[in-house]
Short mmCIF file of C-alpha atoms in Angstrom, two decimals:
data_model
loop_
_atom_site.label_atom_id
_atom_site.label_comp_id
_atom_site.label_asym_id
_atom_site.label_seq_id
_atom_site.Cartn_x
_atom_site.Cartn_y
_atom_site.Cartn_z
CA MET A 15 142.08 113.97 93.65
CA ASN A 16 141.65 113.57 97.47
CA ASP A 17 137.99 113.62 96.81
CA LEU A 18 138.24 110.68 94.38
CA LEU A 19 140.73 108.76 96.67
CA ARG A 20 138.34 109.29 99.87
CA THR A 21 135.30 108.28 97.69
CA LEU A 22 137.07 105.06 96.44
CA VAL A 23 137.97 104.17 100.08
CA VAL A 24 134.37 104.39 100.81
CA LEU A 25 133.19 102.18 97.97
CA VAL A 26 135.98 99.47 98.93
CA VAL A 27 134.43 99.59 102.59
CA VAL A 28 131.01 99.16 100.98
CA VAL A 29 131.66 96.43 98.65
CA PHE A 30 133.85 94.44 101.38
CA LEU A 31 131.03 94.47 103.93
CA LEU A 32 128.34 93.52 101.48
CA ARG A 33 130.54 90.38 100.34
CA ARG A 34 130.64 89.59 104.15
CA THR A 35 127.00 89.35 103.82
CA MET A 36 126.27 92.21 106.27
CA HIS A 37 122.79 93.80 106.31
CA LEU A 38 122.61 96.62 103.43
CA GLY A 39 121.17 99.25 105.78
CA LEU A 40 124.01 98.62 108.39
CA VAL A 41 126.48 98.68 105.60
CA MET A 42 125.26 101.80 104.16
CA LEU A 43 125.46 103.52 107.94
CA ILE A 44 129.05 102.52 108.26
CA GLY A 45 129.70 103.53 104.65
CA ALA A 46 128.12 107.29 105.69
CA ALA A 47 130.07 107.29 108.93
CA THR A 48 133.38 106.53 107.29
CA LEU A 49 132.95 109.10 104.52
CA ALA A 50 132.03 111.51 107.55
CA LEU A 51 135.21 110.55 108.99
CA LEU A 52 137.39 110.91 105.98
CA TYR A 53 136.19 114.50 105.68
CA LEU A 54 136.75 114.92 109.39
CA THR A 55 132.71 116.18 109.41
CA PRO A 56 131.99 117.43 113.09
CA PRO A 57 129.97 114.64 114.75
CA LEU A 58 126.90 116.95 115.14
CA ASP A 59 126.96 117.97 111.60
CA PHE A 60 127.12 114.19 110.71
CA LEU A 61 123.94 113.73 113.07
CA ALA A 62 122.23 116.80 111.89
CA GLY A 63 122.73 115.45 108.39
CA ALA A 64 121.07 112.13 109.08
CA TRP A 65 118.17 114.03 110.75
CA VAL A 66 117.47 115.91 107.47
CA ALA A 67 118.05 112.53 105.59
CA LEU A 68 115.25 111.11 107.57
CA ALA A 69 113.01 114.08 108.20
CA SER A 70 113.09 116.21 105.47
CA PRO A 71 109.82 116.70 103.27
CA ASN A 72 111.21 115.06 100.39
CA ALA A 73 112.62 112.17 102.69
CA LEU A 74 109.25 111.92 104.49
CA GLU A 75 107.37 111.67 101.03
CA MET A 76 109.52 108.95 99.63
CA THR A 77 109.29 107.03 102.80
CA ALA A 78 105.34 107.25 102.59
CA THR A 79 105.19 106.35 99.06
CA LEU A 80 107.17 103.36 99.69
CA ILE A 81 104.98 102.16 103.03
CA PHE A 82 101.83 102.58 100.82
CA THR A 83 103.74 100.81 98.01
CA MET A 84 104.18 97.83 100.54
CA ILE A 85 100.61 98.18 101.86
CA MET A 86 99.00 98.03 98.38
CA GLU A 87 100.82 94.90 97.49
CA ASN A 88 99.96 93.01 100.80
CA ILE A 89 96.21 93.66 100.07
CA LEU A 90 96.59 92.71 96.53
CA ARG A 91 98.38 89.36 97.79
CA SER A 92 96.23 88.48 100.68
CA THR A 93 92.98 88.95 98.90
CA GLY A 94 93.88 86.83 95.85
CA THR A 95 93.69 89.89 93.66
CA LEU A 96 97.51 89.40 92.50
CA LYS A 97 96.75 85.71 91.49
CA ARG A 98 93.65 86.70 89.62
CA MET A 99 95.49 89.39 88.05
CA VAL A 100 98.25 87.22 86.80
CA GLU A 101 95.94 84.40 85.78
CA SER A 102 93.54 86.34 83.66
CA LEU A 103 96.39 88.20 81.70
CA SER A 104 97.91 84.71 80.98
CA GLU A 105 94.61 83.90 79.36
CA VAL A 106 94.99 86.73 77.19
CA PHE A 107 98.87 86.62 76.58
CA PRO A 108 99.55 82.84 77.36
CA ASP A 109 103.18 82.86 77.86
CA ALA A 110 104.85 83.28 81.16
CA ARG A 111 107.66 85.60 79.60
CA PHE A 112 105.41 88.36 78.62
CA ILE A 113 103.67 88.28 81.83
CA MET A 114 106.85 88.52 83.89
CA ALA A 115 108.24 91.34 81.59
CA SER A 116 104.78 93.15 81.31
CA MET A 117 104.14 93.58 84.93
CA PRO A 118 107.39 95.47 86.02
CA ALA A 119 106.98 97.53 82.77
CA MET A 120 103.63 98.78 83.58
CA ILE A 121 104.35 99.18 87.51
CA GLY A 122 107.58 101.20 86.25
CA MET A 123 105.15 103.88 84.70
CA LEU A 124 104.60 104.91 88.21
CA PRO A 125 107.86 106.74 89.52
CA SER A 126 107.50 105.24 93.04
CA PRO A 127 110.90 104.86 95.19
CA GLY A 128 111.76 101.41 95.28
CA GLY A 129 108.71 100.66 93.11
CA ALA A 130 110.24 97.30 92.06
CA VAL A 131 108.94 95.77 95.29
CA PHE A 132 105.30 96.17 93.95
CA SER A 133 106.07 94.01 90.85
CA ALA A 134 108.19 91.28 92.49
CA PRO A 135 105.17 89.39 93.65
CA MET A 136 103.89 89.60 90.14
CA VAL A 137 107.04 88.29 88.59
CA SER A 138 107.16 85.74 91.32
CA GLU A 139 103.53 84.56 90.34
CA ALA A 140 104.01 84.62 86.85
CA ALA A 141 107.07 82.62 87.04
CA SER A 142 105.32 79.87 89.43
CA ARG A 143 105.58 77.44 86.66
CA LEU A 144 108.95 78.20 85.37
CA SER A 145 112.35 76.40 86.80
CA ILE A 146 114.16 79.63 86.77
CA PRO A 147 116.73 80.83 89.60
CA ALA A 148 116.22 83.66 92.09
CA ASP A 149 118.74 85.72 90.67
CA GLN A 150 116.94 85.55 87.13
CA LYS A 151 113.69 86.45 88.61
CA ALA A 152 115.34 89.43 90.19
CA PHE A 153 116.85 90.53 87.20
CA VAL A 154 113.66 90.49 85.31
CA ASN A 155 111.66 92.27 87.77
CA TYR A 156 114.66 94.96 88.02
CA TRP A 157 115.59 95.39 84.31
CA TYR A 158 111.95 95.81 83.08
CA ARG A 159 111.18 98.26 85.59
CA HIS A 160 113.36 100.66 84.24
CA ILE A 161 112.48 100.94 80.70
CA TRP A 162 110.57 104.64 81.12
CA GLU A 163 112.91 106.58 83.22
CA TYR A 164 114.95 107.50 79.95
CA VAL A 165 112.00 109.17 78.46
CA SER A 166 109.12 109.71 80.79
CA PRO A 167 108.21 112.83 81.75
CA LEU A 168 106.89 111.69 85.38
CA TYR A 169 110.56 111.02 86.11
CA PRO A 170 112.21 114.19 87.43
CA GLY A 171 115.59 113.34 86.13
CA ILE A 172 114.96 113.83 82.40
CA ILE A 173 112.83 117.02 83.33
CA LEU A 174 115.90 118.22 85.23
CA VAL A 175 118.01 117.75 82.20
CA ALA A 176 115.82 119.62 79.94
CA GLY A 177 115.39 122.54 82.09
CA LEU A 178 119.34 122.91 82.79
CA ALA A 179 120.09 122.68 79.00
CA HIS A 180 117.24 124.71 78.21
CA ILE A 181 116.16 122.36 75.58
CA PRO A 182 112.48 121.05 75.12
CA TYR A 183 111.80 117.89 76.73
CA GLN A 184 110.56 116.20 73.57
CA LYS A 185 114.07 116.62 72.03
CA ILE A 186 115.53 114.97 74.99
CA VAL A 187 113.12 112.00 74.59
CA LEU A 188 113.94 111.58 70.88
CA ALA A 189 117.96 111.62 71.75
CA ASN A 190 117.18 109.19 74.80
CA LEU A 191 114.76 106.74 72.68
CA PRO A 192 117.55 104.36 71.71
CA TYR A 193 118.08 103.63 75.28
CA ALA A 194 114.63 102.68 76.20
CA LEU A 195 114.46 100.66 72.99
CA SER A 196 117.64 98.91 73.92
CA VAL A 197 116.36 97.84 77.20
CA VAL A 198 113.30 96.02 75.47
CA LEU A 199 115.73 94.67 72.92
CA TRP A 200 118.34 93.27 75.25
CA GLY A 201 116.11 92.22 78.23
CA GLY A 202 114.54 89.83 75.37
CA VAL A 203 117.93 88.35 74.91
CA PHE A 204 119.34 88.25 78.36
CA ALA A 205 116.40 88.15 80.67
CA PHE A 206 114.75 84.92 79.52
CA ALA A 207 118.01 83.09 78.14
CA GLY A 208 117.20 79.32 78.41
CA VAL A 209 113.56 79.88 78.86
CA GLY A 210 111.45 79.03 76.04
CA PRO A 211 107.29 79.60 75.61
CA THR A 212 105.74 78.43 78.56
CA PRO A 213 102.29 78.65 79.37
CA ALA A 214 101.21 81.06 82.44
CA GLY A 215 97.53 80.37 82.60
CA SER A 216 95.24 78.64 85.13
CA SER A 217 93.84 75.10 84.59
CA THR A 218 90.50 76.54 83.65
CA SER A 219 89.74 78.78 80.78
CA VAL A 220 86.97 81.50 80.63
CA GLY A 221 87.71 82.88 77.34
CA ARG A 222 89.71 86.10 76.48
CA GLY A 223 87.05 88.38 76.72
CA LYS A 224 86.07 87.56 80.18
CA ALA A 225 89.63 87.12 81.06
CA LEU A 226 90.58 90.77 80.08
CA ARG A 227 87.66 92.27 81.97
CA MET A 228 88.71 90.22 85.13
CA PHE A 229 92.49 91.70 84.41
CA LEU A 230 91.08 95.03 84.24
CA ALA A 231 89.04 94.55 87.38
CA ALA A 232 91.96 93.24 89.41
CA VAL A 233 94.40 95.83 87.95
CA SER A 234 92.19 98.92 88.65
CA PRO A 235 93.68 99.92 91.83
CA ILE A 236 97.29 100.19 90.36
CA MET A 237 95.54 101.90 87.43
CA ALA A 238 93.88 104.32 89.45
CA ALA A 239 97.06 105.32 91.20
CA LEU A 240 98.56 105.67 87.90
CA VAL A 241 95.97 107.96 86.51
CA LEU A 242 96.06 109.92 89.69
CA VAL A 243 99.61 110.58 89.14
CA VAL A 244 100.17 110.59 85.48
CA VAL A 245 97.06 112.54 84.47
CA PHE A 246 95.90 114.64 87.22
CA ARG A 247 99.60 115.22 88.38
CA VAL A 248 98.36 114.26 92.09
CA ASN A 249 101.27 113.97 94.45
CA PRO A 250 102.03 109.95 95.04
CA VAL A 251 101.39 110.07 98.58
CA PRO A 252 97.77 110.99 98.67
CA ALA A 253 97.16 109.39 95.20
CA MET A 254 98.43 105.92 96.71
CA GLY A 255 96.90 106.46 100.14
CA GLY A 256 93.69 107.30 98.97
CA VAL A 257 93.52 104.11 96.61
CA THR A 258 94.87 102.21 99.75
CA VAL A 259 91.89 103.34 101.65
CA LEU A 260 89.37 102.18 99.16
CA MET A 261 91.04 99.08 98.62
CA TYR A 262 90.56 98.55 102.38
CA LEU A 263 86.61 99.43 102.29
CA ALA A 264 86.07 97.58 98.98
CA HIS A 265 87.52 94.12 100.49
CA ARG A 266 85.51 95.04 103.85
CA TYR A 267 88.60 94.82 106.39
CA SER A 268 87.82 95.09 109.94
CA PRO A 269 89.94 97.26 112.34
CA ALA A 270 91.78 94.08 113.40
CA ALA A 271 92.47 93.11 109.63
CA ILE A 272 94.00 96.40 108.83
CA VAL A 273 96.24 96.13 111.89
CA ARG A 274 97.36 92.87 110.67
CA SER A 275 97.91 94.06 107.31
CA LEU A 276 99.80 96.89 108.51
CA ARG A 277 101.91 94.79 110.59
CA GLU A 278 102.75 92.42 107.79
CA SER A 279 103.18 94.95 105.24
CA ILE A 280 105.65 97.39 106.62
CA SER A 281 108.86 95.37 107.28
CA PRO A 282 111.30 96.74 109.55
CA LYS A 283 114.07 95.29 107.60
CA ALA A 284 113.15 96.79 104.41
CA MET A 285 112.89 100.39 106.01
CA THR A 286 116.07 99.97 107.80
CA LEU A 287 117.64 99.37 104.30
CA VAL A 288 115.81 102.62 102.92
CA PHE A 289 117.08 104.84 106.01
CA GLY A 290 120.66 103.51 105.51
CA ILE A 291 120.64 104.66 102.03
CA MET A 292 118.90 108.19 102.61
CA ILE A 293 121.59 108.71 105.31
CA PHE A 294 124.53 107.97 102.94
CA GLN A 295 122.82 109.91 100.22
CA GLU A 296 122.69 113.07 102.46
CA THR A 297 126.29 112.38 103.66
CA LEU A 298 127.38 112.49 100.07
CA ARG A 299 125.87 115.87 100.17
CA LEU A 300 127.19 117.17 103.23
CA THR A 301 130.52 116.24 102.61
CA GLY A 302 130.62 117.78 99.19
CA ALA A 303 132.45 114.62 97.83
CA LEU A 304 131.02 114.31 94.55
CA ASP A 305 131.16 117.98 93.95
CA GLY A 306 134.92 117.70 94.40
CA ILE A 307 135.29 114.64 92.36
CA SER A 308 133.43 116.64 89.46
CA ARG A 309 135.65 119.69 89.53
CA PHE A 310 138.65 117.28 89.53
CA PHE A 311 137.73 115.78 86.11
CA ALA A 312 136.49 118.96 84.63
CA GLU A 313 139.92 120.59 85.49
CA SER A 314 142.12 117.68 84.51
CA GLY A 315 142.37 118.14 80.75
CA LEU A 316 141.37 114.74 80.04
CA PRO A 317 139.14 114.51 76.52
CA ALA A 318 135.76 116.05 77.05
CA VAL A 319 133.87 112.64 75.92
CA LEU A 320 135.63 110.69 78.67
CA ILE A 321 134.79 113.31 81.24
CA ILE A 322 131.29 113.65 80.25
CA THR A 323 130.99 109.59 80.44
CA VAL A 324 132.91 109.05 83.70
CA ILE A 325 131.68 111.82 86.06
CA PRO A 326 127.81 111.07 85.55
CA PHE A 327 128.52 107.21 85.93
CA LEU A 328 130.59 107.70 89.17
CA ALA A 329 127.64 110.11 90.59
CA GLY A 330 125.11 107.34 89.71
CA VAL A 331 126.75 104.46 91.06
CA MET A 332 127.46 106.78 94.53
CA THR A 333 123.86 108.36 94.93
CA GLY A 334 121.87 105.55 93.13
CA LEU A 335 119.44 108.47 92.14
CA THR A 336 118.93 109.78 88.68
CA VAL A 337 118.02 113.47 90.12
CA ALA A 338 120.91 113.28 92.18
CA PHE A 339 123.61 112.66 89.32
CA VAL A 340 122.07 114.87 87.10
CA GLY A 341 121.58 117.74 89.59
CA ILE A 342 125.36 117.58 90.83
CA THR A 343 127.16 116.73 87.61
CA PHE A 344 125.32 118.50 84.55
CA PRO A 345 125.87 122.09 85.85
CA ILE A 346 129.67 121.15 86.09
CA LEU A 347 129.72 119.42 82.67
CA MET A 348 127.43 121.89 80.70
CA PRO A 349 130.44 123.92 79.50
CA LEU A 350 132.11 120.82 77.88
CA MET A 351 128.95 119.82 76.44
CA GLY A 352 128.55 123.21 74.07
CA GLY A 353 127.76 125.74 77.13
CA ASP A 354 124.41 127.81 76.32
CA ALA A 355 123.78 125.55 73.15
CA PRO A 356 124.80 121.98 74.41
CA SER A 357 125.11 119.17 72.22
CA LEU A 358 121.91 116.83 72.20
CA GLY A 359 124.30 113.71 71.76
CA LEU A 360 126.38 114.68 74.53
CA LEU A 361 123.58 115.58 76.92
CA SER A 362 122.16 112.11 75.88
CA LEU A 363 125.62 110.56 76.54
CA ALA A 364 125.91 112.03 79.93
CA PHE A 365 122.42 111.00 81.15
CA GLY A 366 122.76 107.28 79.77
CA SER A 367 126.17 106.99 81.42
CA GLY A 368 124.86 108.31 84.81
CA PHE A 369 121.87 106.11 84.63
CA THR A 370 124.09 103.28 83.85
CA GLY A 371 125.81 104.05 87.14
CA VAL A 372 122.30 104.18 88.77
CA MET A 373 121.24 100.57 87.65
CA ILE A 374 124.70 99.01 88.96
CA SER A 375 124.68 101.03 92.10
CA PRO A 376 124.45 99.05 95.35
CA VAL A 377 122.38 101.92 96.86
CA HIS A 378 119.78 101.62 94.47
CA LEU A 379 116.45 101.07 96.26
CA CYS A 380 114.67 98.86 93.50
CA LEU A 381 117.83 96.63 92.98
CA VAL A 382 118.23 96.36 96.90
CA LEU A 383 114.23 95.67 97.20
CA THR A 384 114.28 93.32 94.57
CA ARG A 385 117.25 91.33 95.65
CA GLU A 386 115.50 91.05 99.06
CA TYR A 387 112.29 90.06 98.06
CA PHE A 388 113.56 87.12 95.75
CA GLY A 389 116.50 86.30 98.33
CA ALA A 390 118.90 86.28 95.28
CA ASP A 391 122.69 86.38 95.71
CA MET A 392 123.68 89.97 94.73
CA SER A 393 126.71 88.91 93.03
CA ARG A 394 124.68 86.55 90.63
CA VAL A 395 122.26 89.29 89.88
CA TYR A 396 125.29 91.67 88.88
CA HIS A 397 126.60 88.84 86.75
CA ARG A 398 123.34 88.95 84.76
CA LEU A 399 123.07 92.86 84.66
CA TRP A 400 126.46 94.24 83.61
CA ILE A 401 126.58 93.01 79.93
CA PRO A 402 122.96 94.03 78.86
CA GLN A 403 123.64 97.18 80.62
CA ALA A 404 126.86 98.08 78.78
CA LEU A 405 124.79 97.27 75.66
CA VAL A 406 122.35 99.57 76.54
CA LEU A 407 124.93 102.32 77.17
CA ALA A 408 126.58 101.45 73.92
CA ALA A 409 123.10 102.78 72.43
CA ALA A 410 124.53 106.35 73.23
CA MET A 411 126.49 106.15 70.09
CA VAL A 412 123.10 106.76 67.97
CA PRO A 413 122.42 110.11 69.50
CA VAL A 414 126.02 110.88 69.74
CA TYR A 415 126.38 110.43 66.05
CA ILE A 416 123.19 111.72 64.97
CA PHE A 417 123.04 114.95 67.04
CA GLN A 418 126.72 115.78 66.87
#
């Protein structure tokens, strides 16, 4: 119970500071320090944890991937490739709503930390003819970015579930499929409320065949990175780094232009956001706060379905990471889900509940960076997010009923 109370205190502090419009990077540092203080963590241990958060191999890989994402986005935008990409696809599918949804969905196939920042400019470009507010554009970008995490083998969370449960990945995908389908369904209902069919093409027509070839040429750097990561299983850092170098060469960037591109791409404000969130997540691990909450609920005698729903949800909210809520909570929940032969329906319920927590988490990088890009009011984004996300979670009733 003490773990739950202390964690709730930290959440209250974080929400209060965010409502005071304090910079999220600083808010997360304050939240991490508050958590460490409540757990009487020695200052040197806290500083050591912060160092691990920023300098561990996983942290460096995530930071490097995000940096290359920002650089690639800058090259695509500054060379006009991004504009050509949207205009040519608009010729093939002349509806701005389809373009706005398809771009983040396509980029979402690449499991890049904070990858929503990559598709945000594409959504902005596609929405240039629409009179919709910043929070709606942010919602579209964020929502369609996360179709695949329920079912894609590229995302480590679902693979970790399969490994912990000793169940073939394909069966996990089958159980989670209602979530992915619900994202598409409810996105169509909520993301474009009040927006009718709107032409997204340019004023000149080149024909669908040529437009498709232009789109494939424009999107080739992104597709190259996707193929390297998805098909050849190359680590995202060298894959995206190599594509970035080729893009500089293809567009004949001079050394001075490369320096200018790097300066424009790597936002200190965005990196501060990332570092603050990483330190907060490491402090959660260091204090054992979520482990204590999980044990408390598991030993509480509450109904198993309630526990299986609540624990992953809380872990998802606190960490903003799928692999974190799975790794922290599933080993503890496994006996409640059937032990050595866990129920596929309950596994899917736990995953869907945890990912719902991730989607509304104030420390989810995609949400933070999307809001930052569009300059949207976070409370308005949440207002758009919570109902469709609750409806997606309701899709858990399908696997629970079928695989009970």
